Short mmCIF file of C-alpha atoms in Angstrom, two decimals:
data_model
loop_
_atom_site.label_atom_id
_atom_site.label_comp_id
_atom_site.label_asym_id
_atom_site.label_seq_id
_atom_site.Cartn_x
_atom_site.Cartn_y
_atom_site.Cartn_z
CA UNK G 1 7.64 -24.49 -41.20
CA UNK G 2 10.54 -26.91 -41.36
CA UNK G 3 13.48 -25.98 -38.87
CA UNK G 4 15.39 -25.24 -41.56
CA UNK G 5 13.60 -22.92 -43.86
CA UNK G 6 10.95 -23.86 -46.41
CA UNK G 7 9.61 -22.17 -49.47
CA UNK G 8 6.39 -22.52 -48.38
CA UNK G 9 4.27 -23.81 -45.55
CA UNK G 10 0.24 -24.86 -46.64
CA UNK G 11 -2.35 -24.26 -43.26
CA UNK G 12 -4.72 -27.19 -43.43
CA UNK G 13 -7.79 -25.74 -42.28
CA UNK G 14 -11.83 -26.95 -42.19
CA UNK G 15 -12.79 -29.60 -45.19
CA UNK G 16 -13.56 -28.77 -48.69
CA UNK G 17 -17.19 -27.51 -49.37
CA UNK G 18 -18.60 -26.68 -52.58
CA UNK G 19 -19.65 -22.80 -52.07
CA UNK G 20 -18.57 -20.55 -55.07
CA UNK G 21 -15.17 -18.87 -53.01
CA UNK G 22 -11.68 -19.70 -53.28
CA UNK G 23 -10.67 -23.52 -52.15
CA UNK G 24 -6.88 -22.01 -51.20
CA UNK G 25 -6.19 -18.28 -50.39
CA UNK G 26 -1.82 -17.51 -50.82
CA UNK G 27 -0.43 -15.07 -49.18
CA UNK G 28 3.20 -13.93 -50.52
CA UNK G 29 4.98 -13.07 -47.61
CA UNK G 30 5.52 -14.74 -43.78
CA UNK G 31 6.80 -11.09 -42.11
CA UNK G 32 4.54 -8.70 -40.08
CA UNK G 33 2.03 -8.04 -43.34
CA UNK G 34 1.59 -11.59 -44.44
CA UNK G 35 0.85 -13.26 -41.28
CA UNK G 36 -1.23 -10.10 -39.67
CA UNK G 37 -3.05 -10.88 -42.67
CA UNK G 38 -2.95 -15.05 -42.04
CA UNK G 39 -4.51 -14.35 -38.78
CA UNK G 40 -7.31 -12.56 -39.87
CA UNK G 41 -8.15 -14.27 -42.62
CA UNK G 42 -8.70 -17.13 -40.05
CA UNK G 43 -9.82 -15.20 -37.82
CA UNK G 44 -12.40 -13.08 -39.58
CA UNK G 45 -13.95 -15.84 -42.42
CA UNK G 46 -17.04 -15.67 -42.69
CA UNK G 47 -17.14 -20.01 -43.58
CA UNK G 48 -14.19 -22.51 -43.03
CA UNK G 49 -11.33 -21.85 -45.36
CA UNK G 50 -10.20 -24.80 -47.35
CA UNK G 51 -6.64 -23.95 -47.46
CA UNK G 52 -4.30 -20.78 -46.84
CA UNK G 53 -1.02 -21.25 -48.34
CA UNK G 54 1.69 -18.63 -46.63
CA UNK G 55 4.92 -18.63 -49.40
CA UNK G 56 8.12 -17.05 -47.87
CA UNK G 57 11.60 -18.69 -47.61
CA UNK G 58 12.14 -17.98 -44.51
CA UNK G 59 10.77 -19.40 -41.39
CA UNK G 60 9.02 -16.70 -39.52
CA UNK G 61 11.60 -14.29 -37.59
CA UNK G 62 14.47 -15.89 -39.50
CA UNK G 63 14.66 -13.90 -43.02
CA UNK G 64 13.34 -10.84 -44.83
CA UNK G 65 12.70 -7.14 -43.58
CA UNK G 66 10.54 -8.24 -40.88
CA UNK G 67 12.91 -10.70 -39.05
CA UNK G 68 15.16 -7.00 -38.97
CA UNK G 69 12.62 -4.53 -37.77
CA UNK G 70 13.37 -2.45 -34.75
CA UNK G 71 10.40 -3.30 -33.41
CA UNK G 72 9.26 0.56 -31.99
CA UNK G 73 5.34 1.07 -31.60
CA UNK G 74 3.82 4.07 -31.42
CA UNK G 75 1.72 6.48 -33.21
CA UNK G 76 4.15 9.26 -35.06
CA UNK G 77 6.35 10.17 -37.90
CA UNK G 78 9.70 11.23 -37.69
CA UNK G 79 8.72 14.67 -37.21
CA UNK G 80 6.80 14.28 -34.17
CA UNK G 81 3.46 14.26 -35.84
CA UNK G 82 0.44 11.66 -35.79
CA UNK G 83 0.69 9.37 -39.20
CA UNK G 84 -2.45 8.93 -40.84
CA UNK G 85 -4.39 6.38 -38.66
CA UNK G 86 -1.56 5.93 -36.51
CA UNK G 87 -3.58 5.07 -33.82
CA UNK G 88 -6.22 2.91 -35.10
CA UNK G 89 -3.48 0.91 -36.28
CA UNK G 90 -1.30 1.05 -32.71
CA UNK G 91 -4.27 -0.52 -30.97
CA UNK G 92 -4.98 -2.73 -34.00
CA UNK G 93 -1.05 -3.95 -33.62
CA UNK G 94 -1.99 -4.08 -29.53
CA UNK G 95 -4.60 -6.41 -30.32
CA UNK G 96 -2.85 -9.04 -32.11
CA UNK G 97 -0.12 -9.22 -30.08
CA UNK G 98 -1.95 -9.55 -27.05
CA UNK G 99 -3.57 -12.46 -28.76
CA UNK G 100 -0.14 -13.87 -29.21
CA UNK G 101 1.27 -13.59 -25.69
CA UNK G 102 -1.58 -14.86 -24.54
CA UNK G 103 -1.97 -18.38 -27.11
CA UNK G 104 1.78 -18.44 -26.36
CA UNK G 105 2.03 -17.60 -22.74
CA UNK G 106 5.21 -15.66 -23.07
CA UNK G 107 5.72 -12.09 -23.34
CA UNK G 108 6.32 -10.17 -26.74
CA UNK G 109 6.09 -6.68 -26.62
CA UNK G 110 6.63 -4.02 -23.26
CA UNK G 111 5.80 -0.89 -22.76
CA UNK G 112 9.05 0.75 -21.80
CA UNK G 113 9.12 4.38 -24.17
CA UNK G 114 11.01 5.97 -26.36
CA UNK G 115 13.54 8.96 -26.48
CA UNK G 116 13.39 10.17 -30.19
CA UNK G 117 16.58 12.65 -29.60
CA UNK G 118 16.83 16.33 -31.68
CA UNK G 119 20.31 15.89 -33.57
CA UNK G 120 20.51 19.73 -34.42
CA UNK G 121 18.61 23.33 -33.55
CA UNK G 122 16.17 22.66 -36.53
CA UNK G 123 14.85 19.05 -35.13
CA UNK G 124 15.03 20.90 -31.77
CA UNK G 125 12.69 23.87 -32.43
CA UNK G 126 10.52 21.31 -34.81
CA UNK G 127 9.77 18.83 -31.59
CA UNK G 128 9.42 21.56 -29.05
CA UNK G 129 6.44 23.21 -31.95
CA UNK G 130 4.86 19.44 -30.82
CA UNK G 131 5.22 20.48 -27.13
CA UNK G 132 2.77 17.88 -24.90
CA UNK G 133 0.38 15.81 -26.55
CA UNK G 134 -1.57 13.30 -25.06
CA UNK G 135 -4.65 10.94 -27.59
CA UNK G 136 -7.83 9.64 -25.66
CA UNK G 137 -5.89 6.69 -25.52
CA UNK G 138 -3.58 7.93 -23.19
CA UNK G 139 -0.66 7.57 -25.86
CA UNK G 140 1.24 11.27 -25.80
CA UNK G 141 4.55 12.78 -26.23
CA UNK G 142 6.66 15.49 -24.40
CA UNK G 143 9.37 17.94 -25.14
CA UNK G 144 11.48 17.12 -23.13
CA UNK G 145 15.43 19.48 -22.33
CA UNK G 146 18.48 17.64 -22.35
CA UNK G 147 19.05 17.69 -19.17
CA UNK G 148 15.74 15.66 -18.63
CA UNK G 149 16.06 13.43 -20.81
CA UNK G 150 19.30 11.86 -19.77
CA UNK G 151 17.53 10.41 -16.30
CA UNK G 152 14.94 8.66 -18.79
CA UNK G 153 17.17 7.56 -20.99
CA UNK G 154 19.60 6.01 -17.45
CA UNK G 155 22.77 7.27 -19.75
CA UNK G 156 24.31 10.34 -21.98
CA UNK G 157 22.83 11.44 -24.40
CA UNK G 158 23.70 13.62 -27.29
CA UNK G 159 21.38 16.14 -29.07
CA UNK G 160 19.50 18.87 -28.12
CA UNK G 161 16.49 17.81 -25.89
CA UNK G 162 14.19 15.08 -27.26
CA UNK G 163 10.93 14.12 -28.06
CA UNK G 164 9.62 11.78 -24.93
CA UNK G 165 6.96 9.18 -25.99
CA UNK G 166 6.41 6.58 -22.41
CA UNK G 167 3.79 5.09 -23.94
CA UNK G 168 5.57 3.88 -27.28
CA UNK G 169 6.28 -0.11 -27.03
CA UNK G 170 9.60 -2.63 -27.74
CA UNK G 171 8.19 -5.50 -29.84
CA UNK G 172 10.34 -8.49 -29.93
CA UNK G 173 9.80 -8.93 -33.58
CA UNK G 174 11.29 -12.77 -34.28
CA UNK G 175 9.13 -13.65 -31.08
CA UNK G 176 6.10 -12.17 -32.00
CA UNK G 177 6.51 -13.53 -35.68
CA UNK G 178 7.27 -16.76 -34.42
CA UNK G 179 4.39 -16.75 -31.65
CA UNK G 180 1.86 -15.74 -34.52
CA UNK G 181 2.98 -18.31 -37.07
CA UNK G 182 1.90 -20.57 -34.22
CA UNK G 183 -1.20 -18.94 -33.18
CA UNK G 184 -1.66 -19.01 -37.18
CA UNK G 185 -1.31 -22.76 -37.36
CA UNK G 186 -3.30 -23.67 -34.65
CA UNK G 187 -6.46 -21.84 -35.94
CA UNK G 188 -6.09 -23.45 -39.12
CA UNK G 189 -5.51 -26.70 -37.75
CA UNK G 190 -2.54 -27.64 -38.76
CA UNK G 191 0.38 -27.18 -41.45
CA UNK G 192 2.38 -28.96 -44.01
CA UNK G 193 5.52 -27.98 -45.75
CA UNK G 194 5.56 -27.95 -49.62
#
């Protein structure tokens, strides 16, 4: 996309054949969902795609929700509990920004934790209830006091205790939206702004 912004970028990719599918796929949206779904859609095609047109007016990492995300992966809810196909989707999320780093050579993403800190006695007793979990993966969480948790965190820290996850990950979300508009445009070959 143009340095400075367009309304929508067009991925030239493979030649025009005349199978009964769609010549040129859109997808509304250049954040975390629409270029995930960019990638595969390259990635995954079964034939060449004519054309995938990505519409946002932003360039990627520069506008919308995405370009503000916090950028905190790992498997649970607020409460301390597994979301529904949490996991299946962490190591999905793993995969595609591994396949950034590595078509960009940079790093995106580290694995440095998360403290997830009990603001009053009825988060408290709720995260303790979640005591030590740990997936086949080797993602988990710990209870941990608040005395504990202060050497983790390397500062004070309010609360009550807090929930521990080490495994959770820091995405650099502008980055990693950035790195996988490129990856994006290099699969398909190219780009042109509209």
């Amino acid at each position: 996309m143009a340095a400075s912004g367009a309304v929508a970028a067009m991925l030239a990719v493979g030649s025009a054949v005349s199978t009964p599918r769609p010549a040129r796929i859109a997808v509304v949206g250049g954040g975390l969902a629409g270029l995930g779904c960019t990638y595969h859609l390259l990635a995954q095609s079964a034939e060449p795609l004519d054309c995938v047109h990505v519409w946002d007016p932003h360039c990627p990492g520069e506008g919308g929700a995405s370009a503000v995300a916090a950028g905190l992966l790992h498997p649970y809810s607020p409460k301390g509990t597994d979301i529904w196909r949490g996991r299946e989707g962490l190591v999905a999320a793993l995969e595609l920004i591994r396949a950034v780093e590595a078509h960009s050579g940079g790093r995106v993403c580290q694995q440095d934790g998360m403290i997830r800190v009990a603001l009053d006695e009825a988060q408290a007793v709720a995260y303790r209830s979640r005591g030590s979990t740990t997936s086949q993966e080797g993602s988990g969480q710990q209870w941990v006091s608040q005395a504990e948790v202060e050497p983790i965190a390397g500062s004070e820290v309010g609360g009550r205790g807090a929930l521990h996850v080490p495994d959770a990950f820091t995405v650099d979300t502008r980055a990693y939206l950035r790195g996988l508009w490129s990856l994006c445009v290099s699969m398909g070959g190219g780009t042109t702004d509209v």
